[in-house]
Amino acid sequence: MTAVDVTHRPGQLRATLAGPVLGEDTVRALIAALERAERTPRVRAFVIASAGPAFCTGMPLAGDRLTSDILGGLALAHELLTGLARSPLATVALVDGQVTGGGVALAAACDQVVAGPRATFRITELLVGLLPAVLLPVVARRTGLHRAFALALTAQPLDAAAAVGTGLADRAAPDPEAELVRIMRELGRATPEAVAALKRYRDTLQPESGGLELTQALDAMRERLDDPAGRARRSLLAGQGLLP
């Protein structure tokens, strides 16, 4: 089974995650699917969904992965997150399950996040001795910096209603698929060119620092990855099956 199942539906290209772990094969497949969506005529939205009970639990951390491998994976994930935010298409995350770690950033980078009744959002990096260095700026653009910081500091889990209350999600819906139908109808009221122009204008009001932001994030993560106490904690959690 492929990491991402890509299907073309009226007005949308959908990428369905086969599993919850955001490995490099999954990230590359999502980048390719987004690029395909942008090239496909009459596609107005790129939709990310999940086939399993969990939406996305973030990058794989279990095992003896080298620091350089993890940092490379983070740089690739940053490319995906930036692509989702800057795409001329509307990007939508249908979340109806567990979302932790980098999965929170994957959803937050989208223009619309629909949270179903089983959705839970939690920034868990501090619990495993790491920093949400790539994740935090993405979440902060939605929630504001202090609220994003507080969610990372406390690792507080949010259900669908709480996620909407913080700005992490846009809509709480008992049926995310039905809500997507409404979103597609709403998008149809504007031209694709107007949607793309609105996204470009938003970025002038709330610019990203781009390469500088990524360099700082990787430097911060390298320090945490090399910390002996953090490595020991991750090894313990991996042995208990608590890391992806």
Short mmCIF file of C-alpha atoms in Angstrom, two decimals:
data_model
loop_
_atom_site.label_atom_id
_atom_site.label_comp_id
_atom_site.label_asym_id
_atom_site.label_seq_id
_atom_site.Cartn_x
_atom_site.Cartn_y
_atom_site.Cartn_z
CA MET A 1 0.00 0.00 0.00
CA THR A 2 1.33 3.45 -0.88
CA ALA A 3 1.97 6.03 1.84
CA VAL A 4 -0.65 8.37 0.35
CA ASP A 5 -3.66 7.47 -1.77
CA VAL A 6 -4.41 10.27 -4.25
CA THR A 7 -7.89 10.58 -5.76
CA HIS A 8 -9.41 13.18 -8.06
CA ARG A 9 -12.92 14.29 -7.13
CA PRO A 10 -15.00 17.14 -8.57
CA GLY A 11 -13.18 20.36 -7.75
CA GLN A 12 -10.62 18.71 -5.47
CA LEU A 13 -7.60 16.46 -5.33
CA ARG A 14 -7.55 14.38 -2.16
CA ALA A 15 -4.51 12.87 -0.47
CA THR A 16 -5.46 10.19 2.06
CA LEU A 17 -2.76 9.15 4.52
CA ALA A 18 -2.42 5.37 4.69
CA GLY A 19 -0.87 5.52 8.16
CA PRO A 20 -0.46 8.10 10.90
CA VAL A 21 3.36 8.44 10.90
CA LEU A 22 4.73 11.37 8.92
CA GLY A 23 7.73 9.58 7.45
CA GLU A 24 9.80 10.98 4.61
CA ASP A 25 7.99 8.82 2.04
CA THR A 26 4.68 10.27 3.20
CA VAL A 27 5.99 13.83 3.13
CA ARG A 28 7.40 13.40 -0.38
CA ALA A 29 4.13 11.86 -1.55
CA LEU A 30 2.16 14.80 -0.13
CA ILE A 31 4.46 17.31 -1.82
CA ALA A 32 4.03 15.47 -5.14
CA ALA A 33 0.24 15.31 -4.69
CA LEU A 34 0.05 19.05 -3.96
CA GLU A 35 2.11 19.83 -7.07
CA ARG A 36 -0.17 17.55 -9.10
CA ALA A 37 -3.25 19.33 -7.73
CA GLU A 38 -1.83 22.72 -8.71
CA ARG A 39 -1.28 21.48 -12.27
CA THR A 40 -4.71 19.90 -12.68
CA PRO A 41 -7.37 22.04 -14.40
CA ARG A 42 -10.57 22.84 -12.44
CA VAL A 43 -9.11 21.72 -9.11
CA ARG A 44 -9.94 24.34 -6.50
CA ALA A 45 -8.92 22.54 -3.29
CA PHE A 46 -6.24 20.16 -2.06
CA VAL A 47 -7.65 17.98 0.71
CA ILE A 48 -5.70 15.92 3.24
CA ALA A 49 -7.55 13.12 5.04
CA SER A 50 -6.60 9.89 6.82
CA ALA A 51 -7.61 6.28 6.29
CA GLY A 52 -7.00 5.25 9.90
CA PRO A 53 -8.37 6.12 13.34
CA ALA A 54 -5.50 8.58 13.89
CA PHE A 55 -5.00 11.50 11.52
CA CYS A 56 -1.24 12.00 11.99
CA THR A 57 1.12 11.37 14.90
CA GLY A 58 4.14 13.21 13.48
CA MET A 59 7.62 12.16 12.45
CA PRO A 60 9.09 8.76 13.34
CA LEU A 61 11.35 9.05 16.39
CA ALA A 62 11.70 5.45 17.56
CA GLY A 63 14.80 3.47 16.70
CA ASP A 64 18.40 4.57 16.22
CA ARG A 65 17.83 7.37 13.74
CA LEU A 66 20.79 9.70 13.25
CA THR A 67 20.44 13.36 14.13
CA SER A 68 21.22 14.25 10.52
CA ASP A 69 18.37 12.00 9.30
CA ILE A 70 15.85 13.61 11.64
CA LEU A 71 16.99 17.13 10.71
CA GLY A 72 16.74 16.24 7.03
CA GLY A 73 13.22 15.00 7.62
CA LEU A 74 12.34 18.26 9.38
CA ALA A 75 13.68 20.31 6.47
CA LEU A 76 11.55 18.26 4.07
CA ALA A 77 8.50 18.69 6.32
CA HIS A 78 9.11 22.46 6.33
CA GLU A 79 8.97 22.38 2.52
CA LEU A 80 5.59 20.66 2.67
CA LEU A 81 4.17 23.04 5.29
CA THR A 82 5.35 26.07 3.33
CA GLY A 83 3.85 24.62 0.15
CA LEU A 84 0.45 24.12 1.79
CA ALA A 85 0.40 27.68 3.10
CA ARG A 86 1.54 29.30 -0.15
CA SER A 87 -0.35 27.13 -2.63
CA PRO A 88 -2.73 29.08 -4.89
CA LEU A 89 -5.30 26.37 -4.12
CA ALA A 90 -7.39 26.28 -0.99
CA THR A 91 -5.93 23.59 1.29
CA VAL A 92 -8.17 21.64 3.66
CA ALA A 93 -7.42 19.14 6.44
CA LEU A 94 -10.18 16.71 7.43
CA VAL A 95 -9.24 15.66 10.96
CA ASP A 96 -11.28 13.01 12.74
CA GLY A 97 -8.78 11.28 15.00
CA GLN A 98 -5.63 11.77 17.02
CA VAL A 99 -3.24 14.53 15.94
CA THR A 100 0.10 14.90 17.73
CA GLY A 101 3.55 16.36 17.06
CA GLY A 102 4.17 17.23 13.45
CA GLY A 103 0.63 16.16 12.60
CA VAL A 104 -0.57 19.32 14.33
CA ALA A 105 1.59 21.38 11.99
CA LEU A 106 0.34 19.43 8.95
CA ALA A 107 -3.25 20.35 9.80
CA ALA A 108 -2.45 23.91 10.92
CA ALA A 109 -0.66 24.72 7.66
CA CYS A 110 -3.93 24.22 5.76
CA ASP A 111 -6.34 27.06 5.04
CA GLN A 112 -9.29 25.22 6.56
CA VAL A 113 -9.16 22.60 9.31
CA VAL A 114 -12.34 20.58 9.88
CA ALA A 115 -12.33 18.75 13.22
CA GLY A 116 -14.61 15.74 13.55
CA PRO A 117 -16.04 14.33 16.79
CA ARG A 118 -13.03 12.02 17.38
CA ALA A 119 -10.41 14.73 16.74
CA THR A 120 -7.82 15.50 19.42
CA PHE A 121 -4.88 17.87 18.99
CA ARG A 122 -1.78 17.78 21.20
CA ILE A 123 1.72 19.25 20.88
CA THR A 124 3.84 16.53 22.50
CA GLU A 125 7.46 17.42 21.69
CA LEU A 126 8.43 18.53 25.22
CA LEU A 127 7.19 15.21 26.59
CA VAL A 128 9.92 13.40 24.62
CA GLY A 129 12.68 15.92 25.32
CA LEU A 130 12.39 17.79 22.01
CA LEU A 131 11.26 21.22 20.77
CA PRO A 132 8.34 21.90 18.41
CA ALA A 133 10.77 24.06 16.46
CA VAL A 134 9.28 23.64 12.98
CA LEU A 135 5.75 23.22 14.31
CA LEU A 136 5.50 26.28 16.58
CA PRO A 137 5.64 29.03 13.90
CA VAL A 138 2.94 27.24 11.87
CA VAL A 139 0.61 26.95 14.86
CA ALA A 140 1.41 30.49 16.01
CA ARG A 141 0.24 31.92 12.70
CA ARG A 142 -3.19 30.51 13.57
CA THR A 143 -3.41 30.92 17.33
CA GLY A 144 -0.99 33.72 18.21
CA LEU A 145 2.46 33.14 19.66
CA HIS A 146 1.65 32.93 23.36
CA ARG A 147 -1.23 30.50 22.92
CA ALA A 148 0.94 28.27 20.71
CA PHE A 149 3.72 28.47 23.31
CA ALA A 150 1.30 27.55 26.10
CA LEU A 151 -0.03 24.55 24.18
CA ALA A 152 3.54 23.34 23.68
CA LEU A 153 4.54 24.04 27.28
CA THR A 154 1.64 22.14 28.86
CA ALA A 155 1.03 19.50 26.14
CA GLN A 156 -2.67 20.14 26.75
CA PRO A 157 -4.93 17.98 24.56
CA LEU A 158 -7.71 19.78 22.71
CA ASP A 159 -10.93 18.26 21.45
CA ALA A 160 -12.67 19.61 18.35
CA ALA A 161 -14.52 22.42 20.13
CA ALA A 162 -11.43 23.54 22.05
CA ALA A 163 -9.34 23.45 18.86
CA VAL A 164 -11.83 25.79 17.20
CA GLY A 165 -11.79 28.01 20.29
CA THR A 166 -8.01 28.42 20.06
CA GLY A 167 -8.02 28.95 16.30
CA LEU A 168 -6.19 25.70 15.66
CA ALA A 169 -9.22 24.38 13.76
CA ASP A 170 -11.80 26.37 11.80
CA ARG A 171 -14.87 24.14 12.08
CA ALA A 172 -16.08 21.42 14.43
CA ALA A 173 -18.42 19.12 12.55
CA PRO A 174 -20.17 15.83 13.37
CA ASP A 175 -19.65 14.83 9.74
CA PRO A 176 -16.40 16.23 8.28
CA GLU A 177 -17.30 15.01 4.78
CA ALA A 178 -20.57 16.94 4.81
CA GLU A 179 -18.68 19.99 6.04
CA LEU A 180 -16.25 19.62 3.14
CA VAL A 181 -19.21 19.77 0.75
CA ARG A 182 -20.14 23.11 2.31
CA ILE A 183 -16.57 24.36 2.00
CA MET A 184 -16.45 23.43 -1.67
CA ARG A 185 -19.75 25.24 -2.22
CA GLU A 186 -18.36 28.33 -0.48
CA LEU A 187 -15.16 28.22 -2.52
CA GLY A 188 -17.27 28.09 -5.67
CA ARG A 189 -18.55 31.60 -4.95
CA ALA A 190 -15.14 33.11 -5.74
CA THR A 191 -12.86 32.65 -8.71
CA PRO A 192 -9.69 30.57 -8.22
CA GLU A 193 -7.68 33.67 -9.10
CA ALA A 194 -9.32 35.61 -6.28
CA VAL A 195 -8.59 32.83 -3.79
CA ALA A 196 -4.93 32.78 -4.84
CA ALA A 197 -4.73 36.58 -4.59
CA LEU A 198 -6.24 36.51 -1.10
CA LYS A 199 -3.63 33.99 0.06
CA ARG A 200 -0.81 36.11 -1.39
CA TYR A 201 -2.17 39.20 0.33
CA ARG A 202 -2.47 37.39 3.65
CA ASP A 203 1.21 36.52 3.41
CA THR A 204 2.13 40.21 3.02
CA LEU A 205 0.22 40.93 6.25
CA GLN A 206 1.74 38.02 8.17
CA PRO A 207 5.02 37.20 6.46
CA GLU A 208 7.15 34.13 7.18
CA SER A 209 10.88 34.45 7.67
CA GLY A 210 11.51 31.50 5.34
CA GLY A 211 15.09 30.21 5.32
CA LEU A 212 16.13 32.05 8.48
CA GLU A 213 13.22 30.49 10.38
CA LEU A 214 14.20 27.01 9.19
CA THR A 215 17.88 27.48 10.08
CA GLN A 216 16.97 28.56 13.61
CA ALA A 217 14.54 25.66 13.97
CA LEU A 218 17.10 23.06 12.90
CA ASP A 219 19.76 24.53 15.19
CA ALA A 220 17.37 24.38 18.12
CA MET A 221 16.36 20.81 17.30
CA ARG A 222 19.98 19.68 16.91
CA GLU A 223 20.71 20.84 20.46
CA ARG A 224 17.75 18.87 21.87
CA LEU A 225 18.51 15.76 19.81
CA ASP A 226 22.06 15.71 21.17
CA ASP A 227 20.96 16.11 24.80
CA PRO A 228 21.75 12.87 26.71
CA ALA A 229 18.71 13.14 28.98
CA GLY A 230 16.42 13.60 26.02
CA ARG A 231 17.95 10.63 24.20
CA ALA A 232 17.48 8.44 27.27
CA ARG A 233 13.84 9.54 27.59
CA ARG A 234 13.09 8.78 23.95
CA SER A 235 14.78 5.38 24.23
CA LEU A 236 12.62 4.54 27.25
CA LEU A 237 9.42 5.65 25.53
CA ALA A 238 10.34 3.79 22.34
CA GLY A 239 10.88 0.62 24.37
CA GLN A 240 7.38 1.03 25.79
CA GLY A 241 5.94 1.48 22.30
CA LEU A 242 4.95 5.10 22.98
CA LEU A 243 6.83 6.70 20.08
CA PRO A 244 5.88 6.56 16.40
#
